[in-house]
PDB file of C-alpha atoms in Angstrom:
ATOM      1  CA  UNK A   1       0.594  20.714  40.070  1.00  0.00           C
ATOM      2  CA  UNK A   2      -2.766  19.155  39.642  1.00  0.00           C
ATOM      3  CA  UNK A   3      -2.979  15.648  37.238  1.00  0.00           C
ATOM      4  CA  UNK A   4      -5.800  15.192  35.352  1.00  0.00           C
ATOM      5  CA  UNK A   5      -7.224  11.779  35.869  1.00  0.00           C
ATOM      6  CA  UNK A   6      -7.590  10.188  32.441  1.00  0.00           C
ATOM      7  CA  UNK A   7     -11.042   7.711  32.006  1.00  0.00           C
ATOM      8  CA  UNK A   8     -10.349   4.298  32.015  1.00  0.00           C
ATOM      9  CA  UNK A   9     -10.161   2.984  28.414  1.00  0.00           C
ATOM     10  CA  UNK A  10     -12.436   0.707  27.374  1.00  0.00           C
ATOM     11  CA  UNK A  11     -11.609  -2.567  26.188  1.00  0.00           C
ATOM     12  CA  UNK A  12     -12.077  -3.330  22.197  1.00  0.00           C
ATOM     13  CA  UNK A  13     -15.161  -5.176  21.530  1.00  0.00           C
ATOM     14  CA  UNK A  14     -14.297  -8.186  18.964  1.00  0.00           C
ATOM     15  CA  UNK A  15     -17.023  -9.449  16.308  1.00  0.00           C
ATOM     16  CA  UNK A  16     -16.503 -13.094  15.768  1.00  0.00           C
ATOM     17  CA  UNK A  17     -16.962 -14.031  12.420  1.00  0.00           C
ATOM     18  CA  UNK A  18     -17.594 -17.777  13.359  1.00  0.00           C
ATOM     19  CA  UNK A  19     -19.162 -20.411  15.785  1.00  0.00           C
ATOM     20  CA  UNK A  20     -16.881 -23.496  15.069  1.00  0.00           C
ATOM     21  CA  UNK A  21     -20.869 -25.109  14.258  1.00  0.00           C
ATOM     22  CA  UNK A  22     -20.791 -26.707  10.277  1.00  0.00           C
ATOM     23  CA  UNK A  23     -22.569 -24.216   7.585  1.00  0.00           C
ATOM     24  CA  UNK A  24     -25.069 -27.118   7.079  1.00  0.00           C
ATOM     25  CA  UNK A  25     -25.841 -30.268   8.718  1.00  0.00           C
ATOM     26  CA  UNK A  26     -26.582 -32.226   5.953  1.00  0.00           C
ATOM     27  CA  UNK A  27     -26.381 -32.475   2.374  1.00  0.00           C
ATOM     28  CA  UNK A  28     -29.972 -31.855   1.653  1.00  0.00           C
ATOM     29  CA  UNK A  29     -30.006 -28.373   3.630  1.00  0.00           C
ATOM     30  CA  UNK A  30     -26.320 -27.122   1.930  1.00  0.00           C
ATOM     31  CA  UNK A  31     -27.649 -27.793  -1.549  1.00  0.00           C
ATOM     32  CA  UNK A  32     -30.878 -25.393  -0.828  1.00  0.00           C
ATOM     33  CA  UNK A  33     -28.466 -22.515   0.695  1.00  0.00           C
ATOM     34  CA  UNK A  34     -25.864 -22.823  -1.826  1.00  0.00           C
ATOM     35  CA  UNK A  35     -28.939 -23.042  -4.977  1.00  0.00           C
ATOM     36  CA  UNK A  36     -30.829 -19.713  -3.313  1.00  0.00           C
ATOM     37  CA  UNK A  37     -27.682 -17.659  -2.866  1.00  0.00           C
ATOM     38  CA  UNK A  38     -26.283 -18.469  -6.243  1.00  0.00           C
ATOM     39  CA  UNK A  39     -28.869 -17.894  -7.876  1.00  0.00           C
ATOM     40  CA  UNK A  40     -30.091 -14.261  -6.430  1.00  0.00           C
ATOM     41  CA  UNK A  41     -26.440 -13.640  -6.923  1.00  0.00           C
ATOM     42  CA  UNK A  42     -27.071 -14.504 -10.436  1.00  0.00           C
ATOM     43  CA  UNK A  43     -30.181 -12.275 -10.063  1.00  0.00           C
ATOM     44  CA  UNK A  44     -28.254  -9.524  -9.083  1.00  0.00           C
ATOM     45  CA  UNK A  45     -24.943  -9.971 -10.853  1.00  0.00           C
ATOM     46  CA  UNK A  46     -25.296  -6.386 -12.703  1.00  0.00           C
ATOM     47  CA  UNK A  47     -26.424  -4.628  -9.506  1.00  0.00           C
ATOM     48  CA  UNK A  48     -23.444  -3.468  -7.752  1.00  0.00           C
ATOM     49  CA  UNK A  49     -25.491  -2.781  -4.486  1.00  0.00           C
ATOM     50  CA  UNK A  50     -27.169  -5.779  -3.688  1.00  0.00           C
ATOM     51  CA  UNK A  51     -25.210  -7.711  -1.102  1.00  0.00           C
ATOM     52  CA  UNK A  52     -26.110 -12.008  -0.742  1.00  0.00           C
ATOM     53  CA  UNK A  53     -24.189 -14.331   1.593  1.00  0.00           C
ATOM     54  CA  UNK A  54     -24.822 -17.709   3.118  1.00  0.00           C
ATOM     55  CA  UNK A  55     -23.976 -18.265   6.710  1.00  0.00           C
ATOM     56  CA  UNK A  56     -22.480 -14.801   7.564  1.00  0.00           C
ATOM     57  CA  UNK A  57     -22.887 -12.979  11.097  1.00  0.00           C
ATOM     58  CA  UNK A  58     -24.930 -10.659  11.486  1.00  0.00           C
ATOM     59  CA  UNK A  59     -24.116  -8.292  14.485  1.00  0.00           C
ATOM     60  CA  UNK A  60     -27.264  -5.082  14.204  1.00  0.00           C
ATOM     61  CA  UNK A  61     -26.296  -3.020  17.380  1.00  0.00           C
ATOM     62  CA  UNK A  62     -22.728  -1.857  17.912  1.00  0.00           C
ATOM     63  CA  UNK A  63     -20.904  -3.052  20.955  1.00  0.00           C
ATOM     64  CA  UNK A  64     -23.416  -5.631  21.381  1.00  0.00           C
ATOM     65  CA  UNK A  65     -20.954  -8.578  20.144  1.00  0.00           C
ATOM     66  CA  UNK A  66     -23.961 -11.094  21.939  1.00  0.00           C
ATOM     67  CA  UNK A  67     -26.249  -9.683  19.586  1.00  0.00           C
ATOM     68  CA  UNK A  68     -25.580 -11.977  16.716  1.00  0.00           C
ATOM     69  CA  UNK A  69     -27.015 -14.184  14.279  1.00  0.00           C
ATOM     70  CA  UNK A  70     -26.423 -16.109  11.456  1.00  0.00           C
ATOM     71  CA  UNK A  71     -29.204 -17.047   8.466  1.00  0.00           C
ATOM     72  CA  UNK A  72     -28.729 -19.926   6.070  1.00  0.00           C
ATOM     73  CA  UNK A  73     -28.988 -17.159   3.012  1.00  0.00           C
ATOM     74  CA  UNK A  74     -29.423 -13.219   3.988  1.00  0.00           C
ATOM     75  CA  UNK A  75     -29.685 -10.744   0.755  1.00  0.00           C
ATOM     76  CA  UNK A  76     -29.289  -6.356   1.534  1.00  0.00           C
ATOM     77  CA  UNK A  77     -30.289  -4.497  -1.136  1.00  0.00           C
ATOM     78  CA  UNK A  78     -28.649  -1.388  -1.327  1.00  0.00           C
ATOM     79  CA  UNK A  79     -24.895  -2.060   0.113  1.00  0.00           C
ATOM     80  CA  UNK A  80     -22.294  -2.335  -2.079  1.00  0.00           C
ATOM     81  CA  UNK A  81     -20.962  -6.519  -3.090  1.00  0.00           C
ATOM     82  CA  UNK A  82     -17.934  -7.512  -1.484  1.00  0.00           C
ATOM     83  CA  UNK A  83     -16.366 -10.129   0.958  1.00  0.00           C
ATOM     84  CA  UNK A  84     -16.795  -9.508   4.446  1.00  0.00           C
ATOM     85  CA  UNK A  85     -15.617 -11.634   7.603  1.00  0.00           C
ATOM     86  CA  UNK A  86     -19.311 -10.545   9.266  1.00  0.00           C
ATOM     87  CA  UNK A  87     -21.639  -8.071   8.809  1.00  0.00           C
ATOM     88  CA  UNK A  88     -21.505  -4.973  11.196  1.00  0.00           C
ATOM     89  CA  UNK A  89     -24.480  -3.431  10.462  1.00  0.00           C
ATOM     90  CA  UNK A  90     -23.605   0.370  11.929  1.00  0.00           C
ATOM     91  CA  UNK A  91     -20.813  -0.014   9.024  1.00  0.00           C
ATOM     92  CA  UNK A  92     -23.326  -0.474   6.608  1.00  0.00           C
ATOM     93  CA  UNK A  93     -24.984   2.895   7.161  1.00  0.00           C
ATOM     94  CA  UNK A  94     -27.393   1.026   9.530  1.00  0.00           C
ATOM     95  CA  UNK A  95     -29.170  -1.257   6.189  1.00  0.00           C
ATOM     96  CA  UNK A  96     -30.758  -4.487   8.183  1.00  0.00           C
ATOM     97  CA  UNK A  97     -30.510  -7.190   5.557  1.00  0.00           C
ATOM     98  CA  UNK A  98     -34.489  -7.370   3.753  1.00  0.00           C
ATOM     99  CA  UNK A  99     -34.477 -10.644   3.007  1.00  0.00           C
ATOM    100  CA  UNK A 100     -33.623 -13.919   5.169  1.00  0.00           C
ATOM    101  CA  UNK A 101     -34.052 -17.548   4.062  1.00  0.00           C
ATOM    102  CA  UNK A 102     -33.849 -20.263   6.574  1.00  0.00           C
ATOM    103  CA  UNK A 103     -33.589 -23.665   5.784  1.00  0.00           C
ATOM    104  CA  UNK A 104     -34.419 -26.562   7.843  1.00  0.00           C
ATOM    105  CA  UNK A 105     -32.250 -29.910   9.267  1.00  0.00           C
ATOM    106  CA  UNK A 106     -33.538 -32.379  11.556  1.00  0.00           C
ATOM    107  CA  UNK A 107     -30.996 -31.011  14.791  1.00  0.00           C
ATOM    108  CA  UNK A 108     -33.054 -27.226  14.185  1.00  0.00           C
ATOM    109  CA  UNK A 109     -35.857 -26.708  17.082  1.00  0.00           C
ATOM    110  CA  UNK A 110     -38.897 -24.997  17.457  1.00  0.00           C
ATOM    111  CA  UNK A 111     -37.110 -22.740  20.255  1.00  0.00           C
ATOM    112  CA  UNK A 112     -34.340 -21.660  18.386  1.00  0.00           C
ATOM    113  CA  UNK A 113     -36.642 -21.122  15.324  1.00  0.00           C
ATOM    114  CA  UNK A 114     -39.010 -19.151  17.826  1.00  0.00           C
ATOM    115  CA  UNK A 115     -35.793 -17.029  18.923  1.00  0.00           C
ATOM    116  CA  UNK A 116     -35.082 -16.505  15.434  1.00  0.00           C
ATOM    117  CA  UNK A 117     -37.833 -15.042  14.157  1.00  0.00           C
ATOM    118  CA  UNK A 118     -37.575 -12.770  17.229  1.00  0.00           C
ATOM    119  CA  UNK A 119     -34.412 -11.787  16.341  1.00  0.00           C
ATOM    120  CA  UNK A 120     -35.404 -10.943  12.262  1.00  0.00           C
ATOM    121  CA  UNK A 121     -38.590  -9.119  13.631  1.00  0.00           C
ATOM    122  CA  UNK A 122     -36.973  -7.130  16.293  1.00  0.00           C
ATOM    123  CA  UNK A 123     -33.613  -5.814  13.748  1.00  0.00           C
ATOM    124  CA  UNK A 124     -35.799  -5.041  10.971  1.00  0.00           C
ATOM    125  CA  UNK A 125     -36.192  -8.001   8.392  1.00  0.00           C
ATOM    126  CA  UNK A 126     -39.059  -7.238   5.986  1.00  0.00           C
ATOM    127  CA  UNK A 127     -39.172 -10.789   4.156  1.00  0.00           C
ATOM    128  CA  UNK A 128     -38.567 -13.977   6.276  1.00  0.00           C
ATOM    129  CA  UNK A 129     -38.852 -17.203   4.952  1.00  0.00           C
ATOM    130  CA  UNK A 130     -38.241 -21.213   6.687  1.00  0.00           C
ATOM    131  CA  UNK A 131     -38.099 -23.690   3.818  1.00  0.00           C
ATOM    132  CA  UNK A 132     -38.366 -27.902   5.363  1.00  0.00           C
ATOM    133  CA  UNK A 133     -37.239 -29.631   2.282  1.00  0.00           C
ATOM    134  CA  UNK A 134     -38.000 -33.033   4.286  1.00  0.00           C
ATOM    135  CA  UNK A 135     -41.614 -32.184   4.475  1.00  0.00           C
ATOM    136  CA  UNK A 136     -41.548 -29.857   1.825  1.00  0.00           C
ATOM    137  CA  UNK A 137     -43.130 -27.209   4.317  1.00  0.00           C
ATOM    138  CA  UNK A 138     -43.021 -23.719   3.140  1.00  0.00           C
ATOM    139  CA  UNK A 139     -43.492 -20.691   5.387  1.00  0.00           C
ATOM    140  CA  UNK A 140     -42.838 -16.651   5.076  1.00  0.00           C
ATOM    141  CA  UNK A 141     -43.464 -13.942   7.077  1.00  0.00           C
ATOM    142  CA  UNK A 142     -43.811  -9.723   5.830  1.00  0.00           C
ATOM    143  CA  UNK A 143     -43.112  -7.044   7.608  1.00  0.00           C
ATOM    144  CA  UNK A 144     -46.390  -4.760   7.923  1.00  0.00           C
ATOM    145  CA  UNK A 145     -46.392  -1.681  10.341  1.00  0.00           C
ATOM    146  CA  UNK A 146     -46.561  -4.136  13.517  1.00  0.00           C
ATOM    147  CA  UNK A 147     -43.586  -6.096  12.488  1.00  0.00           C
ATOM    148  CA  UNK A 148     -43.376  -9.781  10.922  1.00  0.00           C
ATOM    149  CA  UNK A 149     -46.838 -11.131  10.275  1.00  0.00           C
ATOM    150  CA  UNK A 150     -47.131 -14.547   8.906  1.00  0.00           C
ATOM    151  CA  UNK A 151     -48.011 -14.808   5.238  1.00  0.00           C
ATOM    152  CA  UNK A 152     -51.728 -17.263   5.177  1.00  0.00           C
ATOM    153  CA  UNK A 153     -50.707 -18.644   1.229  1.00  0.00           C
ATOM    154  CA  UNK A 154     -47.602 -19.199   0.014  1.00  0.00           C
ATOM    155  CA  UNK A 155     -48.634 -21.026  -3.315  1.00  0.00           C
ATOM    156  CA  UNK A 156     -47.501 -18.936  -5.805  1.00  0.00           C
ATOM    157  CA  UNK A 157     -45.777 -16.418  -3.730  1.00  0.00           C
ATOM    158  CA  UNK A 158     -43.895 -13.723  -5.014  1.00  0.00           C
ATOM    159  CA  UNK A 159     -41.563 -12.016  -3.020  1.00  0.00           C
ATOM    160  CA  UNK A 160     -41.890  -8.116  -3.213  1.00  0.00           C
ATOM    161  CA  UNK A 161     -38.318  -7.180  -3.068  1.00  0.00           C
ATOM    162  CA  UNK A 162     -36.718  -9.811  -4.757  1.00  0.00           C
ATOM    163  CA  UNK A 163     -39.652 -10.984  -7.302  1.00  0.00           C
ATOM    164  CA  UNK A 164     -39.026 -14.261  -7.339  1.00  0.00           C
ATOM    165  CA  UNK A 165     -41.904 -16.585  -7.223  1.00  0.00           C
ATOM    166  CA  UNK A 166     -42.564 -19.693  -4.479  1.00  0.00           C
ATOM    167  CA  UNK A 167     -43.975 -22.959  -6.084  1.00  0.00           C
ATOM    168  CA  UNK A 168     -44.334 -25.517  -3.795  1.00  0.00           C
ATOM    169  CA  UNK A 169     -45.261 -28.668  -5.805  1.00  0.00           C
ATOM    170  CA  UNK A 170     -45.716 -32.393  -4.372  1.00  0.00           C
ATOM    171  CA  UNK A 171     -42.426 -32.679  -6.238  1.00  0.00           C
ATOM    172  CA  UNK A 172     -41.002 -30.182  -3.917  1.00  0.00           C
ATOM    173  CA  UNK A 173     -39.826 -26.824  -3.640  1.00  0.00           C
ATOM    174  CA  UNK A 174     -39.014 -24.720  -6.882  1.00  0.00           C
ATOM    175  CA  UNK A 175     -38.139 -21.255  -7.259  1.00  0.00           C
ATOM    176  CA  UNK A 176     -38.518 -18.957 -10.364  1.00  0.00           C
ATOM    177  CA  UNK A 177     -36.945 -15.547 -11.735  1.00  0.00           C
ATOM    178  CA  UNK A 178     -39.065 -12.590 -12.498  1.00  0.00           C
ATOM    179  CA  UNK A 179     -38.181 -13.890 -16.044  1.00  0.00           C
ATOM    180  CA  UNK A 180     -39.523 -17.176 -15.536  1.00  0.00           C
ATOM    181  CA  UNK A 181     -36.795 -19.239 -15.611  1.00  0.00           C
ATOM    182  CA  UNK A 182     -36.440 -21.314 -12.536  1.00  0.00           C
ATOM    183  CA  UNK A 183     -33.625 -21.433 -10.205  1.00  0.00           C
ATOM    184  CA  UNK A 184     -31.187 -23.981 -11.026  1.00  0.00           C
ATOM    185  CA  UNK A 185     -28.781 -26.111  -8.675  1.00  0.00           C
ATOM    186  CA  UNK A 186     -25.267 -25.623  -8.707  1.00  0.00           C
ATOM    187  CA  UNK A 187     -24.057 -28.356 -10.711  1.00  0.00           C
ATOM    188  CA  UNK A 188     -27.073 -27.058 -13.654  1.00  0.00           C
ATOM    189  CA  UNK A 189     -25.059 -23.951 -13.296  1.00  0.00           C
ATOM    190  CA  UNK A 190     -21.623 -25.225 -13.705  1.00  0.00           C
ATOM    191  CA  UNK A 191     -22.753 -27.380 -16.898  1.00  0.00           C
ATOM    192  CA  UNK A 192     -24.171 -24.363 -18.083  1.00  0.00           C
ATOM    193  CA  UNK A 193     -21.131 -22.036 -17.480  1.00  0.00           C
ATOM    194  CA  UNK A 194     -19.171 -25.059 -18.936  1.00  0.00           C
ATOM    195  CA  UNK A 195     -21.300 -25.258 -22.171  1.00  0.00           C
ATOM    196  CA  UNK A 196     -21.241 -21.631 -22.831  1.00  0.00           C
ATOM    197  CA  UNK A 197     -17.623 -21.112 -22.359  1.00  0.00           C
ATOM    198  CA  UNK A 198     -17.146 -24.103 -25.348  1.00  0.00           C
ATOM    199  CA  UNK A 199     -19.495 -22.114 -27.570  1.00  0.00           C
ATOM    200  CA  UNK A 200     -17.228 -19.375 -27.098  1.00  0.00           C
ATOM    201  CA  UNK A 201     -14.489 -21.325 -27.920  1.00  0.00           C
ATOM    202  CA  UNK A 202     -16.248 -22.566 -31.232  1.00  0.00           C
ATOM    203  CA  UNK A 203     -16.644 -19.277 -32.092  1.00  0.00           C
ATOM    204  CA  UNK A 204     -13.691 -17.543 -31.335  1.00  0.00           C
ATOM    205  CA  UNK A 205     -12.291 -20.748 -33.412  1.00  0.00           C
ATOM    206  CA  UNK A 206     -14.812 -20.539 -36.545  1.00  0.00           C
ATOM    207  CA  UNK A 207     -13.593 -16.498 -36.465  1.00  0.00           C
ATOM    208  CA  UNK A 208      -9.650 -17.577 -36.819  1.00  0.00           C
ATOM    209  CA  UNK A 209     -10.810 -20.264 -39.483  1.00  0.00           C
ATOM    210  CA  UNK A 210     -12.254 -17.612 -41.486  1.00  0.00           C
ATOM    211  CA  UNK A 211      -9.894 -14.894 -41.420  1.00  0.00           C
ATOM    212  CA  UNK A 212      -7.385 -17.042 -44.154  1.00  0.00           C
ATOM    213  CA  UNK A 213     -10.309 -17.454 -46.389  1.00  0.00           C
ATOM    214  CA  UNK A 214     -11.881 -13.887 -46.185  1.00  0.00           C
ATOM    215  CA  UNK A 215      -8.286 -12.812 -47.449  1.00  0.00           C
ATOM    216  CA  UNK A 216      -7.914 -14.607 -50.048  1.00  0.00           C
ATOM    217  CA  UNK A 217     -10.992 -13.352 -51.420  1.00  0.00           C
ATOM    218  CA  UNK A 218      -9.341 -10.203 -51.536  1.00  0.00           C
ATOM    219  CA  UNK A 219     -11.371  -8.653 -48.487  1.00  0.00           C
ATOM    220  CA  UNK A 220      -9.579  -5.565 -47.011  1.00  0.00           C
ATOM    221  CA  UNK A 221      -8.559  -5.917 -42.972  1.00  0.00           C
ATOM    222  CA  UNK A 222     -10.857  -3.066 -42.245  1.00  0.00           C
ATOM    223  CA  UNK A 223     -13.611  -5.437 -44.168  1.00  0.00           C
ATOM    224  CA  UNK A 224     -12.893  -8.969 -42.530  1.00  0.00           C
ATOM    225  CA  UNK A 225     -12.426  -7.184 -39.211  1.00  0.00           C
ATOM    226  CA  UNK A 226     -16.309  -5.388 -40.045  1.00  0.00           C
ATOM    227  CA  UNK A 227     -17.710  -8.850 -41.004  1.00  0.00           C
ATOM    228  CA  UNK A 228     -16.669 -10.565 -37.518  1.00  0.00           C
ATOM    229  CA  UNK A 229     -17.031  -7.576 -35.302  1.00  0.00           C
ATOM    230  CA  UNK A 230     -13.464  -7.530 -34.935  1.00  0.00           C
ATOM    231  CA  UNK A 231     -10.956  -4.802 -34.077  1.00  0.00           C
ATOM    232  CA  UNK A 232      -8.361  -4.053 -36.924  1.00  0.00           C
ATOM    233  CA  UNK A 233      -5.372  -4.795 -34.650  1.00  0.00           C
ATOM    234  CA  UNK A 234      -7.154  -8.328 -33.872  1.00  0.00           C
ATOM    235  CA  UNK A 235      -7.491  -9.149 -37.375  1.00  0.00           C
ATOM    236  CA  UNK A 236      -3.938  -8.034 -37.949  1.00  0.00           C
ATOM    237  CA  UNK A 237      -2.905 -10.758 -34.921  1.00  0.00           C
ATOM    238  CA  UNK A 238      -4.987 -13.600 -36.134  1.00  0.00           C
ATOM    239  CA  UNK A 239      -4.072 -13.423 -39.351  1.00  0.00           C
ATOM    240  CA  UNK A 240       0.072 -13.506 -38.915  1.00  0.00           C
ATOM    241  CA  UNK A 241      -0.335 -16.762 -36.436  1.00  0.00           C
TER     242      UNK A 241
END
C-alpha cells in the first residue's frame, strides 16, 4: 500500500492589531486626529460606505503581516462602517484607503516620514496629507498616473474626494465642509450635541404642556395629535400621565 505524503501545513499568519507605541505623543497631535476623524465621520454619517479610523493597521498584501502601517486618520470610501481590530485590505475587496492624514510630533523623523510616503505611494493612496501644527506647516500630495506628486499650493486646497477645503492661516490650521462650516474640535461638538439634545427636551416638554390645554379647548385627539405632528396613540399616552 502506497501513502500519500500530505504537504506540510503552513503556519497561520497573525495580523497584529497593535504596536504597544501611544496613539499620540502629545496633546497637541491627539486633538488634530481626534477633530479630522470626527468630523469626516460627521461628514459621512449618512453614507453607510465610507469607512474613517484613527490609528488603525493597515496590512495591503495578504500574508505579508510586515507589511503594515498605521496613519494618524485614514478614510475608504466605498467599504461598509464598522469596527475592525485592523484593516486587511484583501477582505475589503482589495479598496486601499484614498485618503491619509498624518499629523506631526516632535519624536516623528524625516526617515520614517520618507518611508511613509513610500508606503502610501506604493499601496495606492490617492490623497496624502502631513499637517505640523507646531509650525503650522501644511503639505499634500495627489496621486496622478506616476503615483504621489507633491501638491505646489495648498492655500485654499480642496480635497477632491472628500471636498473639504485647507486654510492655513497665521492663526493656524482650519478645515471647512463642502457646506462651509468649519470643522469643529471635539469638545465644540459635545457642547453642541449637549445643546441640541436640551432643545429637544424643551420641546418634547412644551408638546406635553400643551396637550391639557388643546383639550380643553375641545380639540379632537386626531386634531391635537395633527397640530404637534404627533401619532394618535402618543397623544393618547401623554395625555393620561
Amino acid at each position: 500500500m502506497v501513502s500519500q505524503i500530505q504537504p506540510p501545513t503552513q503556519p497561520e499568519v497573525i495580523y497584529p492589531d497593535s504596536d504597544g507605541q501611544p496613539v499620540a505623543n502629545n496633546t497637541i497631535q491627539f486633538g488634530w486626529i481626534v477633530e479630522i476623524k470626527q468630523n469626516i465621520e460627521w461628514l459621512f454619517a449618512d453614507d453607510p460606505n465610507v469607512f474613517v479610523a484613527g490609528d488603525l493597521f493597515w496590512y495591503p498584501v495578504e500574508g505579508r503581516n510586515k507589511i503594515v502601517n498605521a496613519p494618524d486618520v485614514l478614510v475608504v470610501l466605498g467599504r461598509p462602517k464598522g469596527d475592525r481590530l485592523c484593516y486587511q485590505q484583501w477582505k475589503e475587496e482589495g479598496v486601499a484607503p484614498q485618503v491619509v492624514f498624518e499629523i506631526l510630533s516632535p519624536s516623528n523623523t524625516q526617515t520614517e516620514m520618507d518611508k511613509k510616503l513610500l508606503f502610501y505611494d506604493r499601496y495606492g493612496v490617492e490623497e496624502y496629507y502631513i499637517y505640523d501644527p507646531d509650525q503650522n506647516n501644511l503639505r499634500g500630495w495627489l496621486r496622478s498616473e506616476d503615483g504621489l506628486d507633491v501638491i505646489p499650493l495648498m492655500e485654499d486646497w480642496v480635497s477632491p474626494r472628500l471636498k473639504i477645503r485647507f486654510d492655513r492661516s497665521s492663526e493656524g490650521l482650519q478645515l471647512y465642509r463642502p457646506d462651509g462650516e468649519r470643522f469643529l474640535t471635539y469638545t465644540e461638538i459635545s457642547r453642541n450635541a449637549e445643546q441640541e439634545r436640551q432643545r429637544a427636551e424643551l420641546a418634547e416638554q412644551a408638546r406635553r404642556d400643551a396637550i391639557p390645554r388643546l383639550l380643553q379647548m375641545n380639540l379632537s385627539i386626531e386634531q391635537i395629535a395633527q397640530a404637534l405632528a404627533l401619532s394618535v396613540e402618543e397623544v393618547q399616552s401623554l395625555a393620561q400621565e
